[in-house]
Short mmCIF file of C-alpha atoms and ligand atoms in Angstrom, two decimals:
data_model
loop_
_atom_site.label_atom_id
_atom_site.label_comp_id
_atom_site.label_asym_id
_atom_site.label_seq_id
_atom_site.Cartn_x
_atom_site.Cartn_y
_atom_site.Cartn_z
CA MET A 1 11.92 -8.63 -1.26
CA ARG A 2 12.23 -11.18 -3.91
CA PHE A 3 11.14 -10.68 -7.68
CA GLN A 4 10.53 -13.42 -10.10
CA ILE A 5 9.34 -13.21 -13.83
CA GLU A 6 8.71 -15.75 -16.48
CA ALA A 7 8.40 -14.17 -19.83
CA ALA A 8 8.73 -15.06 -23.57
CA ILE A 9 10.69 -13.21 -26.11
CA GLN A 10 9.15 -13.66 -29.64
CA CYS A 11 11.87 -13.93 -32.48
CA SER A 12 11.32 -13.25 -36.02
CA ALA A 13 12.36 -16.95 -36.77
CA ALA A 14 13.28 -20.24 -34.99
CA LEU A 15 16.77 -20.26 -33.57
CA PRO A 16 19.35 -22.27 -35.42
CA GLU A 17 22.03 -24.19 -33.55
CA GLU A 18 24.31 -21.23 -33.58
CA GLY A 19 21.72 -18.86 -32.20
CA ILE A 20 21.17 -21.28 -29.31
CA ARG A 21 24.89 -21.10 -28.60
CA ILE A 22 24.90 -17.26 -28.77
CA LEU A 23 21.93 -17.25 -26.33
CA GLU A 24 23.65 -19.63 -24.03
CA LYS A 25 26.72 -17.34 -23.85
CA ALA A 26 24.68 -14.14 -23.57
CA VAL A 27 22.85 -15.71 -20.47
CA GLN A 28 26.18 -16.32 -18.89
CA ASP A 29 27.49 -13.08 -19.63
CA ALA A 30 24.43 -11.27 -18.37
CA ASN A 31 24.50 -12.98 -15.08
CA GLU A 32 28.17 -12.47 -14.63
CA ARG A 33 28.55 -8.98 -16.03
CA LEU A 34 25.58 -7.26 -17.60
CA PHE A 35 23.21 -7.26 -14.64
CA ARG A 36 25.90 -6.25 -12.23
CA LYS A 37 26.59 -2.87 -13.84
CA GLY A 38 25.79 -0.09 -11.59
CA VAL A 39 25.39 -2.37 -8.58
CA PRO A 40 27.69 -1.49 -5.62
CA GLU A 41 30.64 -3.92 -5.13
CA ASN A 42 29.58 -5.16 -1.61
CA VAL A 43 25.98 -6.30 -2.50
CA ASP A 44 25.39 -10.01 -2.01
CA PRO A 45 24.96 -11.59 -5.52
CA VAL A 46 21.73 -13.18 -4.60
CA GLU A 47 20.16 -9.62 -4.38
CA ILE A 48 21.13 -8.96 -8.06
CA GLY A 49 18.94 -9.94 -11.01
CA ARG A 50 19.78 -13.37 -12.67
CA ILE A 51 18.43 -15.51 -15.26
CA THR A 52 17.73 -18.71 -13.45
CA ALA A 53 16.20 -20.81 -16.32
CA TRP A 54 16.00 -20.56 -20.08
CA LYS A 55 14.56 -22.63 -22.95
CA VAL A 56 13.95 -22.20 -26.73
CA ARG A 57 10.76 -23.35 -28.14
CA ASP A 58 10.44 -22.75 -31.92
CA ASP A 59 10.61 -19.08 -32.54
CA GLN A 60 10.41 -18.29 -28.78
CA ILE A 61 12.78 -17.75 -26.06
CA LEU A 62 11.42 -18.54 -22.60
CA LEU A 63 13.09 -17.05 -19.68
CA THR A 64 12.87 -17.08 -15.86
CA LEU A 65 14.54 -14.31 -13.89
CA GLU A 66 14.89 -13.72 -10.09
CA SER A 67 16.16 -10.75 -8.14
CA GLY A 68 16.28 -9.05 -4.87
CA PRO A 69 16.25 -5.16 -4.92
CA TYR A 70 19.23 -4.79 -7.44
CA THR A 71 18.77 -4.90 -11.23
CA ARG A 72 15.22 -5.90 -10.65
CA VAL A 73 13.82 -8.59 -13.01
CA HIS A 74 11.91 -6.09 -15.16
CA ASP A 75 15.10 -3.95 -15.63
CA ALA A 76 17.25 -7.08 -16.17
CA ILE A 77 14.94 -8.55 -18.85
CA PHE A 78 15.07 -5.36 -20.99
CA ARG A 79 18.77 -4.96 -20.60
CA PHE A 80 19.01 -8.63 -21.65
CA ARG A 81 16.75 -8.29 -24.65
CA LYS A 82 18.75 -5.36 -25.94
CA GLN A 83 22.06 -7.25 -25.59
CA LEU A 84 20.61 -10.31 -27.35
CA ALA A 85 19.15 -8.23 -30.11
CA SER A 86 22.40 -7.00 -31.15
CA LEU A 87 24.03 -10.51 -30.87
CA LEU A 88 21.29 -12.24 -32.87
CA GLY A 89 21.21 -9.47 -35.37
CA ARG A 90 24.33 -11.08 -36.97
CA LEU A 91 22.11 -14.11 -37.80
CA ARG A 92 19.52 -11.71 -39.27
CA ILE A 93 17.06 -12.87 -36.37
CA GLY A 94 15.13 -9.98 -34.99
CA LEU A 95 13.57 -9.80 -31.57
CA ARG A 96 9.84 -8.85 -31.31
CA GLY A 97 7.46 -8.48 -28.42
CA LEU A 98 7.96 -9.54 -24.73
CA GLU A 99 5.05 -11.54 -23.30
CA VAL A 100 4.90 -11.70 -19.54
CA ILE A 101 3.75 -15.14 -18.39
CA SER A 102 3.99 -14.46 -14.70
CA TYR A 103 5.44 -11.82 -12.36
CA ARG A 104 5.64 -12.50 -8.63
CA VAL A 105 6.91 -10.51 -5.73
CA LEU A 106 7.79 -12.05 -2.41
CA LEU A 107 7.26 -9.40 0.19
CA ASP A 108 9.48 -8.82 3.23
CA GLU A 109 8.75 -10.60 6.35
CA GLY A 110 6.15 -8.53 8.47
CA VAL A 111 4.32 -7.11 5.54
CA THR A 112 0.70 -8.41 5.85
CA ALA A 113 -1.72 -9.17 3.05
CA ASP A 114 -3.96 -6.27 4.10
CA LEU A 115 -1.24 -3.82 3.15
CA VAL A 116 -1.40 -4.90 -0.53
CA PRO A 117 -3.36 -2.46 -2.53
CA ARG A 118 -6.56 -3.59 -4.19
CA LEU A 119 -5.64 -2.72 -7.66
CA PRO A 120 -6.43 -4.33 -11.04
CA PHE A 121 -2.69 -5.25 -11.54
CA ILE A 122 -2.73 -7.58 -8.43
CA ARG A 123 -4.04 -11.02 -9.69
CA GLY A 124 -3.53 -12.90 -6.52
CA ILE A 125 -1.99 -12.82 -3.05
CA ALA A 126 -0.78 -15.96 -1.43
CA GLU A 127 1.23 -16.97 1.50
CA ARG A 128 4.70 -18.63 1.34
CA ASN A 129 6.73 -19.55 4.41
CA GLY A 130 5.03 -16.96 6.40
CA ARG A 131 5.59 -14.20 3.80
CA VAL A 132 3.22 -12.69 1.40
CA GLU A 133 3.65 -13.23 -2.37
CA ILE A 134 1.58 -11.31 -4.88
CA ASP A 135 1.02 -12.21 -8.29
CA LEU A 136 1.02 -9.31 -10.71
CA ALA A 137 -1.06 -9.02 -14.08
CA VAL A 138 1.35 -6.80 -16.00
CA THR A 139 2.24 -6.35 -19.60
CA ALA A 140 5.68 -5.60 -21.16
CA SER A 141 4.75 -1.87 -21.25
CA ASP A 142 3.60 -1.86 -17.67
CA LEU A 143 7.14 -3.16 -16.99
CA GLU A 144 8.61 -0.48 -18.97
CA ASN A 145 6.65 2.09 -16.96
CA ARG A 146 8.16 0.38 -13.79
CA LEU A 147 4.79 -0.49 -12.49
CA PRO A 148 6.18 -3.27 -10.11
CA ASP A 149 8.57 -0.63 -8.59
CA ARG A 150 5.68 1.62 -7.83
CA ILE A 151 3.49 -1.14 -6.50
CA VAL A 152 6.29 -2.34 -4.14
CA ARG A 153 6.97 1.32 -3.21
CA LEU A 154 3.28 1.82 -2.30
CA ILE A 155 3.30 -1.21 -0.15
CA GLU A 156 6.43 0.15 1.64
CA GLU A 157 4.69 3.41 2.22
CA LYS A 158 1.55 1.68 3.67
CA THR A 159 3.96 -0.27 6.03
CA GLN A 160 5.50 2.85 7.21
CA ALA A 161 2.15 4.62 7.61
CA ARG A 162 1.13 1.81 9.93
CA GLN A 163 4.20 2.17 11.90
CA TYR A 164 3.56 5.86 12.13
CA GLY A 165 0.81 4.75 14.18
CA GLY A 166 -2.30 6.06 12.25
CA LYS A 167 -1.46 9.51 13.11
CA THR A 168 -1.66 12.19 10.37
CA GLU A 169 1.16 14.23 11.64
CA HIS A 170 4.18 14.31 14.11
CA TRP A 171 3.76 17.04 16.57
CA GLN A 172 6.53 19.00 18.40
CA LEU A 173 5.98 22.18 20.50
CA LEU A 174 8.08 25.29 19.39
CA TYR A 175 6.68 28.08 21.36
CA GLN A 176 4.17 28.75 24.05
CA SER A 177 2.94 32.20 24.89
CA GLU A 178 2.26 33.42 28.34
CA SER A 179 -1.18 32.71 29.83
CA ARG A 180 -3.90 35.32 29.80
CA PRO A 181 -6.53 36.03 32.23
CA ARG A 182 -9.83 34.19 31.55
CA ILE A 183 -12.25 36.99 30.49
CA TYR A 184 -14.89 34.62 28.97
CA THR A 185 -15.60 30.80 29.06
CA GLY A 186 -18.64 30.56 26.89
CA ASN A 187 -18.81 28.87 23.51
CA PRO A 188 -18.68 31.56 21.01
CA THR A 189 -20.67 29.86 18.26
CA ASP A 190 -23.68 29.57 20.73
CA GLU A 191 -23.42 33.25 21.38
CA LEU A 192 -23.00 34.23 17.61
CA ILE A 193 -26.17 32.20 17.00
CA ALA A 194 -28.06 33.87 19.86
CA ARG A 195 -27.22 37.19 18.68
CA LYS A 196 -28.11 36.21 15.17
CA TRP A 197 -24.61 37.27 13.79
CA ILE A 198 -24.57 33.73 12.05
CA LYS A 199 -27.21 31.33 11.05
CA HIS A 200 -26.88 27.89 9.42
CA GLY A 201 -26.68 27.89 5.67
CA SER A 202 -28.62 25.18 3.83
CA SER A 203 -25.61 22.88 3.18
CA ARG A 204 -23.88 20.94 5.99
CA GLY A 205 -21.05 22.85 7.62
CA GLN A 206 -21.99 26.05 6.11
CA TRP A 207 -22.94 29.41 7.88
CA ILE A 208 -24.48 32.62 6.63
CA TYR A 209 -22.62 35.61 8.15
CA ALA A 210 -24.46 38.77 9.19
CA PRO A 211 -22.69 42.01 8.97
CA GLN A 212 -21.40 41.97 12.68
CA ALA A 213 -19.64 38.68 12.10
CA VAL A 214 -18.31 39.71 8.75
CA GLN A 215 -16.99 42.97 10.39
CA LEU A 216 -14.74 40.68 12.64
CA PHE A 217 -13.70 38.73 9.66
CA ARG A 218 -12.71 41.88 7.74
CA THR A 219 -10.99 43.37 10.88
CA PHE A 220 -8.73 40.31 11.05
CA GLU A 221 -8.01 40.48 7.28
CA ARG A 222 -7.01 44.17 7.75
CA ILE A 223 -4.63 43.29 10.60
CA VAL A 224 -3.00 40.59 8.60
CA GLU A 225 -2.83 42.90 5.65
CA GLU A 226 -1.49 45.87 7.43
CA GLU A 227 0.86 44.21 9.70
CA ILE A 228 2.09 41.29 7.84
CA ILE A 229 1.14 40.96 4.07
CA ARG A 230 2.16 44.40 2.96
CA PRO A 231 5.20 45.04 5.04
CA LEU A 232 6.56 41.75 3.72
CA GLY A 233 5.77 42.77 0.13
CA PHE A 234 2.90 40.42 -0.75
CA ARG A 235 0.59 41.26 -3.70
CA GLU A 236 -3.00 40.18 -4.10
CA MET A 237 -3.89 37.53 -6.96
CA ILE A 238 -7.15 35.65 -7.59
CA PHE A 239 -6.74 32.02 -7.78
CA PRO A 240 -9.45 29.73 -9.30
CA LYS A 241 -11.80 27.90 -7.02
CA LEU A 242 -12.29 24.82 -8.88
CA ASP A 243 -9.23 22.45 -9.00
CA THR A 244 -9.09 20.01 -12.01
CA TRP A 245 -7.61 16.59 -11.58
CA ASP A 246 -4.55 17.88 -13.45
CA VAL A 247 -3.81 20.46 -10.67
CA LEU A 248 -4.57 17.86 -8.02
CA SER A 249 -2.26 15.39 -9.53
CA ARG A 250 0.50 17.85 -9.80
CA SER A 251 -0.03 19.26 -6.29
CA GLY A 252 0.07 15.62 -4.79
CA HIS A 253 -3.50 15.91 -3.45
CA ALA A 254 -4.61 13.16 -5.90
CA LYS A 255 -2.71 10.83 -3.64
CA GLY A 256 -5.42 10.85 -0.85
CA VAL A 257 -7.89 13.70 -0.90
CA TYR A 258 -10.91 11.72 -2.02
CA PRO A 259 -12.90 11.27 1.25
CA GLU A 260 -12.69 15.09 1.97
CA ILE A 261 -13.42 16.89 -1.28
CA TYR A 262 -16.50 18.39 -2.86
CA TYR A 263 -16.69 16.76 -6.53
CA VAL A 264 -17.59 19.01 -9.47
CA CYS A 265 -19.63 17.83 -12.53
CA THR A 266 -20.55 19.39 -15.72
CA PRO A 267 -23.81 18.94 -17.93
CA LYS A 268 -23.28 16.52 -20.79
CA THR A 269 -24.73 19.19 -23.00
CA ARG A 270 -25.94 22.74 -22.61
CA ASP A 271 -28.79 22.22 -24.92
CA PRO A 272 -31.98 23.42 -23.08
CA ALA A 273 -33.87 20.70 -24.81
CA TYR A 274 -31.91 17.91 -23.25
CA TRP A 275 -32.70 19.41 -19.73
CA GLU A 276 -36.39 20.18 -20.59
CA ASP A 277 -37.97 17.26 -18.81
CA ILE A 278 -35.88 17.81 -15.70
CA ALA A 279 -37.12 21.43 -15.56
CA ASP A 280 -40.58 20.29 -16.26
CA TYR A 281 -40.56 17.62 -13.45
CA PHE A 282 -39.69 20.32 -11.05
CA LYS A 283 -42.41 22.55 -12.28
CA VAL A 284 -44.98 19.88 -11.75
CA THR A 285 -43.67 18.15 -8.57
CA GLY A 286 -41.77 20.92 -6.90
CA GLU A 287 -38.92 18.51 -6.46
CA VAL A 288 -35.59 18.34 -8.14
CA TRP A 289 -35.01 15.16 -10.16
CA VAL A 290 -31.76 14.10 -8.81
CA GLU A 291 -31.45 10.60 -10.13
CA LYS A 292 -32.23 11.88 -13.63
CA ILE A 293 -29.64 14.65 -13.35
CA ARG A 294 -27.16 12.06 -12.31
CA GLU A 295 -27.53 10.37 -15.83
CA ARG A 296 -27.10 13.66 -17.65
CA ILE A 297 -23.78 15.02 -16.15
CA ASP A 298 -20.14 14.31 -16.95
CA GLY A 299 -17.14 14.27 -14.66
CA PRO A 300 -16.37 14.72 -11.82
CA ILE A 301 -14.00 17.07 -13.64
CA GLY A 302 -12.07 17.94 -10.19
CA ALA A 303 -13.18 19.39 -6.75
CA MET A 304 -14.10 22.71 -5.40
CA CYS A 305 -11.19 24.47 -3.83
CA TYR A 306 -9.66 22.47 -1.09
CA ALA A 307 -6.21 23.82 -0.32
CA GLN A 308 -6.31 27.18 -2.05
CA CYS A 309 -2.87 27.33 -3.32
CA PRO A 310 -2.72 24.51 -5.96
CA SER A 311 -4.76 26.36 -8.43
CA PHE A 312 -2.22 29.18 -8.37
CA TRP A 313 0.53 27.10 -9.96
CA PRO A 314 -0.61 26.82 -13.54
CA PHE A 315 0.21 30.53 -13.63
CA VAL A 316 3.97 29.73 -13.46
CA GLN A 317 3.73 26.18 -14.79
CA GLY A 318 6.53 25.24 -17.36
CA GLU A 319 8.17 28.59 -16.72
CA THR A 320 11.61 29.77 -15.69
CA LEU A 321 11.66 32.92 -13.20
CA ALA A 322 14.12 35.54 -13.42
CA SER A 323 16.26 35.92 -10.46
CA ASP A 324 15.48 39.51 -9.94
CA CYS A 325 11.69 38.82 -9.33
CA LEU A 326 12.46 36.34 -6.54
CA PRO A 327 11.07 35.72 -4.12
CA ILE A 328 7.67 35.77 -5.52
CA ARG A 329 5.14 36.89 -2.95
CA VAL A 330 1.44 36.64 -3.53
CA PHE A 331 -1.86 36.09 -1.65
CA ASP A 332 -5.47 35.08 -2.42
CA ARG A 333 -8.54 35.57 -0.48
CA SER A 334 -11.08 35.45 -3.36
CA GLY A 335 -13.15 32.70 -2.25
CA THR A 336 -14.33 29.78 -0.21
CA SER A 337 -12.49 26.55 0.62
CA HIS A 338 -14.78 23.34 0.78
CA ARG A 339 -14.04 20.29 2.71
CA TYR A 340 -16.36 17.24 3.54
CA GLU A 341 -15.47 17.10 7.23
CA SER A 342 -17.83 14.21 8.13
CA GLY A 343 -18.82 13.87 11.85
CA GLY A 344 -16.12 16.42 12.72
CA ILE A 345 -18.06 19.59 12.19
CA HIS A 346 -18.15 21.86 15.21
CA GLY A 347 -19.51 25.40 15.48
CA ILE A 348 -17.65 27.84 13.37
CA GLU A 349 -14.27 26.03 13.97
CA ARG A 350 -14.78 23.07 11.75
CA VAL A 351 -16.99 23.78 8.75
CA ASP A 352 -17.41 22.39 5.27
CA GLU A 353 -17.23 25.85 3.70
CA PHE A 354 -14.67 28.33 5.07
CA HIS A 355 -12.88 31.46 4.40
CA ARG A 356 -9.15 31.91 4.37
CA ILE A 357 -6.40 34.24 3.24
CA GLU A 358 -3.70 31.92 1.49
CA ILE A 359 -0.29 33.45 1.32
CA LEU A 360 2.09 31.88 -1.06
CA TRP A 361 5.89 32.60 -1.83
CA LEU A 362 8.64 30.88 -4.01
CA GLY A 363 12.17 31.39 -4.62
CA THR A 364 15.55 29.64 -3.71
CA CYS A 365 15.66 27.55 -0.58
CA ASP A 366 17.17 30.20 1.38
CA GLN A 367 14.52 32.82 0.33
CA THR A 368 11.78 30.42 1.16
CA VAL A 369 12.92 29.51 4.48
CA GLU A 370 13.55 33.15 5.31
CA MET A 371 10.19 34.25 4.27
CA ALA A 372 8.71 31.50 6.44
CA GLU A 373 10.85 32.87 9.31
CA ALA A 374 9.70 36.35 8.78
CA LEU A 375 6.09 35.41 8.67
CA HIS A 376 6.48 33.55 11.86
CA ALA A 377 8.00 36.66 13.45
CA GLY A 378 5.11 38.79 12.08
CA TYR A 379 2.42 36.35 13.30
CA SER A 380 4.07 36.20 16.80
CA ARG A 381 3.92 40.08 17.27
CA VAL A 382 0.39 40.08 16.01
CA PHE A 383 -0.82 37.21 18.46
CA ASN A 384 1.22 38.57 21.39
CA ASP A 385 0.93 42.42 21.10
CA LEU A 386 -2.11 43.06 18.94
CA LEU A 387 -4.60 40.25 19.69
CA GLU A 388 -3.10 39.32 23.16
CA LEU A 389 -4.03 35.70 22.52
CA GLU A 390 -2.87 32.64 24.54
CA TRP A 391 -1.40 30.57 21.79
CA ARG A 392 1.36 28.12 20.94
CA ALA A 393 3.20 27.07 17.81
CA ALA A 394 4.18 23.39 17.00
CA ARG A 395 5.98 21.99 14.18
CA VAL A 396 4.11 19.14 12.47
CA THR A 397 5.34 16.84 9.80
CA PRO A 398 2.33 16.29 7.66
CA TRP A 399 1.98 12.62 6.69
CA PHE A 400 2.19 13.43 2.96
CA MET A 401 5.74 14.86 3.51
CA ALA A 402 6.98 11.99 5.52
CA GLN A 403 5.37 9.76 2.78
CA GLU A 404 7.24 11.47 -0.01
CA GLY A 405 10.48 11.01 1.73
CA MET A 406 10.76 14.88 1.77
CA VAL A 407 12.06 15.00 5.43
CA GLY A 408 15.67 14.44 5.56
CA ALA A 409 16.01 13.30 1.94
CA CYS A 410 16.41 16.72 0.70
CA GLY A 411 18.99 17.23 3.41
CA CYS A 412 17.10 20.34 4.70
CA GLU A 413 15.30 20.33 8.12
CA SER A 414 13.33 23.31 7.13
CA VAL A 415 10.76 21.39 5.08
CA GLY A 416 7.64 21.12 7.17
CA THR A 417 4.66 22.89 8.73
CA THR A 418 4.23 25.14 11.80
CA ASP A 419 0.74 24.95 13.19
CA TYR A 420 -0.64 27.99 15.32
CA GLU A 421 -2.91 26.93 17.94
CA ALA A 422 -5.15 28.78 20.22
CA LEU A 423 -6.58 27.93 23.51
CA LEU A 424 -10.22 27.66 23.65
CA PRO A 425 -11.07 28.13 27.42
CA TYR A 426 -14.76 26.90 27.02
CA ASN A 427 -13.48 23.33 26.51
CA GLU A 428 -9.84 23.80 27.33
CA SER A 429 -8.76 22.39 23.85
CA TRP A 430 -6.30 23.92 21.35
CA LEU A 431 -7.52 24.95 17.95
CA GLU A 432 -5.27 25.03 15.03
CA PHE A 433 -6.29 28.49 13.49
CA GLN A 434 -3.53 28.80 10.83
CA ASN A 435 -0.24 27.45 9.66
CA VAL A 436 3.00 28.15 7.72
CA SER A 437 4.57 25.45 5.54
CA VAL A 438 7.82 25.25 3.74
CA ASN A 439 6.82 22.80 1.10
CA GLY A 440 10.37 22.24 -0.37
CA ASP A 441 10.46 21.72 -4.07
CA LYS A 442 7.09 19.75 -4.02
CA TYR A 443 5.03 22.20 -5.98
CA PRO A 444 7.86 23.51 -8.35
CA ARG A 445 8.64 19.88 -9.14
CA GLY A 446 4.93 18.95 -9.62
CA PHE A 447 4.29 21.94 -11.94
CA THR A 448 7.88 22.09 -13.58
CA VAL A 449 8.81 25.58 -12.34
CA LYS A 450 12.50 26.51 -12.63
CA ILE A 451 14.54 29.67 -11.49
CA GLN A 452 17.24 31.37 -13.45
CA SER A 453 20.13 30.54 -11.20
CA GLY A 454 19.65 26.89 -11.90
CA GLU A 455 19.21 26.30 -8.06
CA GLU A 456 16.21 24.12 -6.82
CA CYS A 457 12.98 26.21 -6.76
CA TRP A 458 11.26 25.99 -3.38
CA SER A 459 7.98 27.42 -2.14
CA GLY A 460 5.93 27.89 0.92
CA CYS A 461 2.36 28.89 1.82
CA SER A 462 0.43 29.91 4.96
CA GLY A 463 -3.41 29.51 5.30
CA ILE A 464 -5.14 31.94 7.73
CA GLY A 465 -8.60 30.66 8.59
CA LEU A 466 -10.88 33.48 9.34
CA GLU A 467 -13.54 31.20 11.10
CA ARG A 468 -10.69 29.84 13.28
CA TRP A 469 -9.29 33.29 13.99
CA THR A 470 -12.78 34.38 14.98
CA ALA A 471 -13.51 31.35 17.12
CA ALA A 472 -9.97 31.76 18.87
CA PHE A 473 -10.44 35.43 19.46
CA LEU A 474 -14.06 35.30 20.78
CA SER A 475 -13.44 32.30 22.92
CA GLN A 476 -10.67 34.22 24.72
CA LYS A 477 -11.91 37.76 24.63
CA GLY A 478 -15.85 37.39 24.66
CA PHE A 479 -18.29 39.71 23.08
CA ASP A 480 -17.72 42.95 25.09
CA PRO A 481 -15.64 45.27 22.91
CA ALA A 482 -14.69 47.16 26.06
CA GLN A 483 -12.63 44.03 26.87
CA TRP A 484 -11.00 43.64 23.54
CA PRO A 485 -7.57 44.68 22.81
CA GLU A 486 -7.25 48.04 21.23
CA ALA A 487 -6.05 46.76 17.91
CA VAL A 488 -9.34 45.11 17.37
CA ALA A 489 -11.51 47.32 19.33
CA LYS A 490 -10.36 50.57 17.25
CA ARG A 491 -11.03 49.00 13.91
CA ILE A 492 -14.69 47.77 14.92
CA GLU A 493 -17.55 50.20 14.48
CA GLU A 494 -20.84 49.55 16.04
CA ILE A 495 -23.36 48.04 13.58
CA PRO A 496 -27.06 48.31 14.28
CA ASP A 497 -29.05 45.08 14.05
CA ILE A 498 -30.15 45.52 10.39
CA PHE A 499 -32.55 42.49 10.62
CA ARG A 500 -35.50 42.55 13.03
CA PHE A 501 -37.24 39.09 13.18
CA LEU A 502 -40.80 39.40 14.32
P1 ATP B 1 -7.52 20.27 10.95
O1 ATP B 1 -6.37 19.44 11.40
O2 ATP B 1 -8.07 21.21 12.08
O3 ATP B 1 -8.50 19.63 10.19
P2 ATP B 1 -5.97 20.91 8.63
O4 ATP B 1 -4.63 20.47 9.08
O5 ATP B 1 -6.83 20.12 7.88
O6 ATP B 1 -6.82 21.36 10.00
P3 ATP B 1 -5.04 22.73 6.80
O7 ATP B 1 -5.08 21.68 5.72
O8 ATP B 1 -3.48 22.74 7.39
O9 ATP B 1 -5.82 22.32 7.98
O10 ATP B 1 -5.51 24.12 6.35
C1 ATP B 1 -4.94 25.41 6.82
C2 ATP B 1 -5.93 26.20 7.71
O11 ATP B 1 -7.24 26.11 7.04
C3 ATP B 1 -6.13 25.79 9.06
O12 ATP B 1 -5.18 26.23 9.94
C4 ATP B 1 -7.50 26.48 9.36
O13 ATP B 1 -7.29 27.86 9.70
C5 ATP B 1 -8.18 26.41 8.02
N1 ATP B 1 -9.11 25.11 7.95
C6 ATP B 1 -8.84 23.79 7.57
N2 ATP B 1 -9.91 23.15 7.59
C7 ATP B 1 -10.93 23.94 8.13
C8 ATP B 1 -12.38 23.69 8.40
N3 ATP B 1 -12.83 22.63 8.26
N4 ATP B 1 -13.09 24.77 8.92
C9 ATP B 1 -12.48 25.91 9.19
N5 ATP B 1 -11.12 26.15 8.82
C10 ATP B 1 -10.36 25.24 8.36
ZN1 ZN B 2 -1.13 26.17 0.66
MG1 MG B 3 -8.40 18.75 8.34
#
């Protein structure tokens, strides 16, 4: 990676002879000493920032700098300007603004042009000796904000993502349960529909659940509550179900969630007169005037609940938590999650609107990892002894973690996600029906949460998908309660069909 900048420093007056001599010495000193500060001894000098050309034109100093990854040209130029300002101060000449004339980055071999992001800061992409060179349109303040570093890092991430092979996660088996006799081989969604326990809602990937189906949901919730949540000391909270951009930025979801969220807009005003024609249009035509509505709304201001736990964090944002309240253990089951699942919708397993219990905990690294282990033990007991499922657990490294360099970088192998998968006998596939994640300091860092001891604050979460539990259970155990494990059967009471369709 090579960086090159051409820039002009504006002076308060034309440089006299002596000023030029000072400048010449300052350039020499910068190349030999100033730019090497903080660079390890063994680094090849061509990798370090250097002023390769300079010229004085009236009251402007024109500079060209080149660098490899060390003391990159944008750092070097500010370091130089500061040094020069104090030297020229003796002549009562001040340094004003910095104008970037050009900024080019020669990318590493193997990085192809399609990995360069399409952003307004990229003015051009060219090829030089088989390597891609990008021409950045950046101002001095962009340089101060280290925009070139971020662009380069993004290109590196995209390169790594390609090497990751387009997979969203890296999968590794942790545990496989014993196999179970096949009691049922049907597709439970078909049977649920036939029994009128569920019907399609009006929106895509949305179901309306009748009392019989809800009873199963609530049974699973009770099992989780009685067997796992309460014994481990979790308390119920209610998290918001509209996530603002601020929350999604801090949680990291803003890095890529766009194709999968339901966007939320607000009216430009709540003055009824502003909306009267739209209401009248409906009264006359029976149709909702969608194009007109589009002109009268603001936003999107954020998304409908996507991952359930991000909207908890403003509760502790900016706070320092006392050691004696850790680990914090809470859960939320107060509403739906929404994902635009595109072509992937199947039965009740993959829907756009779903129901989850989200368990969340935070504390020290040790407390966080210990809680994940306790949850894993609890879940294993529930799946083996109470639900008698055929299931397996796998460690997956979600792409976002690999991307943020969280794996290994923090020196802890425990950061990551365990997925719990159940066998669906009707198509012999495995369905992820819940997970447990140790998220390291990702959320506490994003929402600036500290703990009293000064140790790093860590957090974890676990999403229990009720649709997925139901799909997994019914796929394996069928619809005859006499065949169900006792833990479920004893909690289910018969519900008469309360609807009779004629
Ligand atoms: P998948 O790979 O199946 O899309 P995911 O990795 O997107 O799942 P997570 O973001 O880890 O899922 O969400 C945690 C839990 O939320 C899942 O284990 C599952 O129980 C539930 N879940 C996620 N997406 C859906 C969906 N579209 N329909 C029903 N439940 C879902
Ligand atoms: Zn979560
Ligand atoms: Mg998904």
